[in-house]
Short mmCIF file of C-alpha atoms and ligand atoms in Angstrom, two decimals:
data_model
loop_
_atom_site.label_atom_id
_atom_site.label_comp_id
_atom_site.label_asym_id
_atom_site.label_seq_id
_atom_site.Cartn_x
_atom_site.Cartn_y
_atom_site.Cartn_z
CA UNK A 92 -20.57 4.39 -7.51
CA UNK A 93 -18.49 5.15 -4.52
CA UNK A 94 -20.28 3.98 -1.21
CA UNK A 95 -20.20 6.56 1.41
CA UNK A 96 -19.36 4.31 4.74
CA UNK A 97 -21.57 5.28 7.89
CA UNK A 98 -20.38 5.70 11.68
CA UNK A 99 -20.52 2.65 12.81
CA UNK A 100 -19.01 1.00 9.36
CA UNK A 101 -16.43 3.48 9.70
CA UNK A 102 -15.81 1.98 13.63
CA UNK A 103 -15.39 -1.30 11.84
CA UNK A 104 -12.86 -0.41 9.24
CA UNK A 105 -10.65 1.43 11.62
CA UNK A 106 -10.92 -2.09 13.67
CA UNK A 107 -9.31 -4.03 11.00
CA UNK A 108 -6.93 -1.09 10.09
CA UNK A 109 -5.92 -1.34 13.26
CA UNK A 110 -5.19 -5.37 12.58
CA UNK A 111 -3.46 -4.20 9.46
CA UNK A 112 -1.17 -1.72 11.52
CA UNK A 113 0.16 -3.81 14.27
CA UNK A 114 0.75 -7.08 11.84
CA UNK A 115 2.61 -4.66 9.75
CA UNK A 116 4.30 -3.33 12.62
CA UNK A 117 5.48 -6.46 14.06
CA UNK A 118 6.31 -7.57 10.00
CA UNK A 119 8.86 -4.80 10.44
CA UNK A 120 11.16 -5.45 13.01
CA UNK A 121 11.42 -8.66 11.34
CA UNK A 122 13.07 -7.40 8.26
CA UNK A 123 16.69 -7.68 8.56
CA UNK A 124 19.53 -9.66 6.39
CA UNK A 125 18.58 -13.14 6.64
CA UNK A 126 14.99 -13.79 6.45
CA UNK A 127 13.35 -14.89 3.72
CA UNK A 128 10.51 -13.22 2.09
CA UNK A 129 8.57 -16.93 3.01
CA UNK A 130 9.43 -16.27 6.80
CA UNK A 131 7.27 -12.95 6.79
CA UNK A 132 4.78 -14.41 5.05
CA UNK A 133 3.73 -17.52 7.22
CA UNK A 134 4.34 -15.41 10.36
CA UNK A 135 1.82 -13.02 8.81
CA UNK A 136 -0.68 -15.98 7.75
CA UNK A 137 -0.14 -16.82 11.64
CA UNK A 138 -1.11 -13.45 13.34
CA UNK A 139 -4.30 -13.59 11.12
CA UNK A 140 -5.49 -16.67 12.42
CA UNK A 141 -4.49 -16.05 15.67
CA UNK A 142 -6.40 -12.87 15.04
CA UNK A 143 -9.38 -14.71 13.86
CA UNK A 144 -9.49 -12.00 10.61
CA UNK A 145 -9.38 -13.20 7.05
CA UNK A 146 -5.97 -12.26 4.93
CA UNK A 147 -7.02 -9.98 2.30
CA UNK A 148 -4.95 -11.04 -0.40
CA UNK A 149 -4.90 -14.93 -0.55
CA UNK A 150 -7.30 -16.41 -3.18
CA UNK A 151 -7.85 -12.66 -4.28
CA UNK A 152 -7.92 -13.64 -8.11
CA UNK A 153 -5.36 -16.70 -7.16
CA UNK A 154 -2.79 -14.59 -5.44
CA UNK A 155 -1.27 -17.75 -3.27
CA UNK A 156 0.14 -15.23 -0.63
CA UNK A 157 -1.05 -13.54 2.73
CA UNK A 158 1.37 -10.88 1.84
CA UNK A 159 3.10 -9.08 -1.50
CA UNK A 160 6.21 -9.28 -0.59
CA UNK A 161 8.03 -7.14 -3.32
CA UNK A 162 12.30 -6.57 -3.23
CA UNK A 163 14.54 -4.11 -5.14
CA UNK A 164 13.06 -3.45 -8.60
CA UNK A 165 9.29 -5.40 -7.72
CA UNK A 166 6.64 -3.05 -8.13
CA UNK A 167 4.22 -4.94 -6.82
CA UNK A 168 2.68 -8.30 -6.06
CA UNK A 169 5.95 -9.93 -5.87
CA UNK A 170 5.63 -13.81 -4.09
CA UNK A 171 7.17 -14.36 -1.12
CA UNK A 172 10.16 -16.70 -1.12
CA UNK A 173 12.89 -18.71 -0.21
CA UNK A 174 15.69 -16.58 -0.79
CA UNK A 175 16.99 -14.71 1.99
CA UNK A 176 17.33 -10.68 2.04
CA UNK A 177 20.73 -9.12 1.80
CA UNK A 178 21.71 -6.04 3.07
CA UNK A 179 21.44 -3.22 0.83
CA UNK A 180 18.31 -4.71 -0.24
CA UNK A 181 15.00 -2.83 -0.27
CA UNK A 182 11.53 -4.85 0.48
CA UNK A 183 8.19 -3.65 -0.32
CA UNK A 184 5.37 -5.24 2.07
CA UNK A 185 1.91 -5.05 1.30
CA UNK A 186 -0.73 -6.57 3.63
CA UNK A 187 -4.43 -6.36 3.82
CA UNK A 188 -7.11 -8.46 6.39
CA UNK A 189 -11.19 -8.49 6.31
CA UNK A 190 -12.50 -7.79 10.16
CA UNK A 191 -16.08 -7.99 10.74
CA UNK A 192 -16.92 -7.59 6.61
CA UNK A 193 -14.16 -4.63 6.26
CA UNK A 194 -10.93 -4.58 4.59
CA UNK A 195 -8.10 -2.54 5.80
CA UNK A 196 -4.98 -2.39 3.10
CA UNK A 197 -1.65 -0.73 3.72
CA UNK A 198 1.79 -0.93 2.34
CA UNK A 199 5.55 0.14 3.28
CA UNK A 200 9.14 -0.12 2.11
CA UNK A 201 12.04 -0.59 4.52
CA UNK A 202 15.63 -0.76 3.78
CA UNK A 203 16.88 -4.42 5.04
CA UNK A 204 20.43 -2.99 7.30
CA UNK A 205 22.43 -0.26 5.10
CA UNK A 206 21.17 0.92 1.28
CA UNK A 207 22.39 3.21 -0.78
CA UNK A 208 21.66 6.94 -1.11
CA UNK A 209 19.62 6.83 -3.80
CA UNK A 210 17.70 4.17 -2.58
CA UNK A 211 17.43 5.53 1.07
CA UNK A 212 16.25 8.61 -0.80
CA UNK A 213 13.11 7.11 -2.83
CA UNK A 214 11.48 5.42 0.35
CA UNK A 215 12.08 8.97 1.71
CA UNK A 216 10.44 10.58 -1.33
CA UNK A 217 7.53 7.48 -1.46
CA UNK A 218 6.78 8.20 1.84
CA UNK A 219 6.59 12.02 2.06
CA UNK A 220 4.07 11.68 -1.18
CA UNK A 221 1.55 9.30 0.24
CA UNK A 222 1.83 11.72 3.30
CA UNK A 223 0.99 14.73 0.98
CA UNK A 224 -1.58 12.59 -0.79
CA UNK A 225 -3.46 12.70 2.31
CA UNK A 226 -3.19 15.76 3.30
CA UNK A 227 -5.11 16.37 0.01
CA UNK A 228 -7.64 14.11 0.91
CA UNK A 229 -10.15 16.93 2.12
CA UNK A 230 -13.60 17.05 2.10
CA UNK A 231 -14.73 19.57 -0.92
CA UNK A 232 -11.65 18.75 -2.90
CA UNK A 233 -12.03 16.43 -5.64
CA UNK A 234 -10.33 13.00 -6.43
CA UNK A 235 -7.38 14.34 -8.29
CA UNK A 236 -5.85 16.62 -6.03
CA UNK A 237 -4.93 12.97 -4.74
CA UNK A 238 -3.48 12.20 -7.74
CA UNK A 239 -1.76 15.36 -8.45
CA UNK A 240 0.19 15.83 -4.84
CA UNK A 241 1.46 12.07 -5.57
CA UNK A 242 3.09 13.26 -9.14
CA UNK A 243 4.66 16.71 -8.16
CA UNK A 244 5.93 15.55 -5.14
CA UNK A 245 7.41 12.77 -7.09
CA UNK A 246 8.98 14.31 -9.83
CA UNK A 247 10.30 17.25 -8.70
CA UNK A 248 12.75 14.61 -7.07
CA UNK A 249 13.37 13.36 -10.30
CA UNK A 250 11.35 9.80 -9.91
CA UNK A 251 8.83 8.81 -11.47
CA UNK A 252 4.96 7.15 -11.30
CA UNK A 253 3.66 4.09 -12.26
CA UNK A 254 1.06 4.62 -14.46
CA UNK A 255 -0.33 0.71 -14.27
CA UNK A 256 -1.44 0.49 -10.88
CA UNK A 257 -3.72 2.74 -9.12
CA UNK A 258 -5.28 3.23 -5.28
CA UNK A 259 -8.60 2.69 -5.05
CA UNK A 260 -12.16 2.74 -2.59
CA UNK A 261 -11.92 0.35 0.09
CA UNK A 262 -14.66 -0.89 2.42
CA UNK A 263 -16.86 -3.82 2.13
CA UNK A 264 -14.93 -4.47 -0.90
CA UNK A 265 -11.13 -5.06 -1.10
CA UNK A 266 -11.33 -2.67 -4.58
CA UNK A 267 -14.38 -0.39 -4.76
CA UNK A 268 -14.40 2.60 -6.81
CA UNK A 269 -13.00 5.35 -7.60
CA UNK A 270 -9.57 4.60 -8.74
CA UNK A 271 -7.19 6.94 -7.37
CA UNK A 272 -4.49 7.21 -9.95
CA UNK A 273 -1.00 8.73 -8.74
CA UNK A 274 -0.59 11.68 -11.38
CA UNK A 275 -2.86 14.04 -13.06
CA UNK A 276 -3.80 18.01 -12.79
CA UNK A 277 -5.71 18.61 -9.90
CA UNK A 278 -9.05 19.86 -9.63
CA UNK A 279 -10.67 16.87 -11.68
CA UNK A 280 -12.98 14.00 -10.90
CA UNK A 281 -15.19 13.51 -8.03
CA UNK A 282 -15.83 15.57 -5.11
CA UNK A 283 -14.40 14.37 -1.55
CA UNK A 284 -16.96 13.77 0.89
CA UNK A 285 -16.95 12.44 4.36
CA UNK A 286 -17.97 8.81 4.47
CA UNK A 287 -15.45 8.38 1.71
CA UNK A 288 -12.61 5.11 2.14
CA UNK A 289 -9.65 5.41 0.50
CA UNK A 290 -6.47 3.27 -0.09
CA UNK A 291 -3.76 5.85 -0.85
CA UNK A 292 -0.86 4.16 -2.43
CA UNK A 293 1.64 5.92 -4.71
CA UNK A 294 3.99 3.28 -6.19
CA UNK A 295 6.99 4.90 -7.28
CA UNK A 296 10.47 3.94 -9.89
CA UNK A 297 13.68 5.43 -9.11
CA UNK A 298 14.11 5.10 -13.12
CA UNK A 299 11.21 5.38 -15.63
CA UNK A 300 7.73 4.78 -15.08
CA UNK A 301 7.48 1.61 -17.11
CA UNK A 302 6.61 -1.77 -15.57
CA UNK A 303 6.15 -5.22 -16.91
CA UNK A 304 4.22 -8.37 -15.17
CA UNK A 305 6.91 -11.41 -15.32
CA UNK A 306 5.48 -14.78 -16.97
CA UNK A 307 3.82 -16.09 -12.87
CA UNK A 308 1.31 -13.53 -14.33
CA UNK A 309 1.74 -11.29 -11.16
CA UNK A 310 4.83 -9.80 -10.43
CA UNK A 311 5.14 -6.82 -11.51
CA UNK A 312 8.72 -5.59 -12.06
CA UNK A 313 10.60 -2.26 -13.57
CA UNK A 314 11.56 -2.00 -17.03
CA UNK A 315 15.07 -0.65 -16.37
CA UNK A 316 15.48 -2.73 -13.21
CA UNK A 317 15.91 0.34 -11.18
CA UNK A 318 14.31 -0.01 -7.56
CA UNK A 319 10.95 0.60 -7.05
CA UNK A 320 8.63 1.89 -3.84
CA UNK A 321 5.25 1.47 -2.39
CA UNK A 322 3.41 3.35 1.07
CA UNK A 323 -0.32 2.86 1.23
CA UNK A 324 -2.66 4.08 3.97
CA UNK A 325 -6.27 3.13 4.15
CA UNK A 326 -7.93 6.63 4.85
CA UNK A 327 -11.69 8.05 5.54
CA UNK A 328 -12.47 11.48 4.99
CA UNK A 329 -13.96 13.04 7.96
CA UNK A 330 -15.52 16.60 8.35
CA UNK A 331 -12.70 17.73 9.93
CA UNK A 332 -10.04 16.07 7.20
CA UNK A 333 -8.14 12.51 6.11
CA UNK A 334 -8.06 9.84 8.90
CA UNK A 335 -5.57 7.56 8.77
CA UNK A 336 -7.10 3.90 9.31
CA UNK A 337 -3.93 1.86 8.92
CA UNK A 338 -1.66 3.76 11.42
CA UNK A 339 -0.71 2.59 14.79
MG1 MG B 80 -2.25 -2.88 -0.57
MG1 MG B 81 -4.42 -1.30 -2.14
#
């Protein structure tokens, strides 16, 4: 069932998507050659308790970190580390808190100083889909039209989706339903309705859409160890369109 969130729940969510925003923000500037992956993380773990807001992630099913911190060809939930980032690099960040009972969940990928073309190119092409996945996010429209502006905008550039990994409902709940897979035809699945709390996140290969978890049981890595992207807003659908919850 997907839980329709009310006015004031809504007022709370955008509270500690506001949380999620400036940690992210600050996580950021912080990403240059040098730091480690660890570094990022304990400064995040900081800001949350400084914040007085629970991290989202730690003890979520025995993930040990505030943040997924997930380089080059990670997909996602990559551990946070020792090893410092080189230039060229590229460094997914996913963070989420809970504020008041709400979760707020939101994702980027930088490039740490100079990468390459192609790699500058798929955080371009990440970005500009989770940016067309929410312009789809419309009240009347249904689930899939999500889904589908993820996919074209995705392969027309010649990248592809992960199929494995999915957005999802957010509120109460870090994962509520629906799942909000990143390809399909549109037109299919549930109808959009205000109320409705999304967490938009296309995760995208520069090679082939395979993936495989490494033996930590989390990490989730390409096949063809070609670089791999990840944007994620936290969204409601209003009357008047998508709200961006995670956004500065
Ligand atoms: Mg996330
Ligand atoms: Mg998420």
């Amino acid at each position: 069932m997907i839980v329709l969130k009310s006015r004031d729940e809504i007022k709370r969510m955008r509270a500690a998507g506001k949380v999620v925003a400036e940690v992210l923000a600050a996580l950021r500037e912080m990403i240059v050659p040098g730091v480690t992956t660890a570094e990022l993380d304990r400064f995040a773990e900081d800001e949350c308790r400084r914040r007085k807001v629970k991290p989202a992630f730690k003890g979520y099913g025995g993930f040990p970190f505030t943040i997924c911190a997930s380089p080059n060809e990670v997909v996602v939930h990559g551990f946070a580390t020792d090893t410092p980032l080189v230039e060229g690099d590229i460094l997914s960040i996913d963070f989420g808190v809970v504020k008041d009972g709400f979760y707020g969940d939101s994702a980027f990928t930088v490039p740490v100083g100079r990468v390459c073309k192609e790699r500058e190119r798929l955080l371009e092409v990440t970005e500009s889909a989770l940016e067309a996945a929410i312009l789809a996010a419309l009240p009347g429209g249904r689930l899939s039209d999500i889904s589908h502006a993820v996919q074209s905008c995705v392969e027309r550039e010649g990248f592809s989706v992960v199929r494995e990994f999915v957005g999802h409902g957010i509120g109460r709940q870090l994962h509520e339903a629906p799942q909000i897979p990143n390809f399909g035809s549109p037109g299919q699945g549930p109808r959009l309705k205000p109320g409705m709390t999304l967490a938009i996140e296309p995760m995208i290969n520069a090679g082939g859409h395979g993936v495989k978890i490494l033996e930590d049981g989390w990490t989730a890595v390409t096949l063809d160890g070609k670089p791999s992207a990840h944007f994620e807003h936290t969204v409601v659908i209003t009357e008047n369109g998508p709200e961006i919850l995670t956004r500065l």
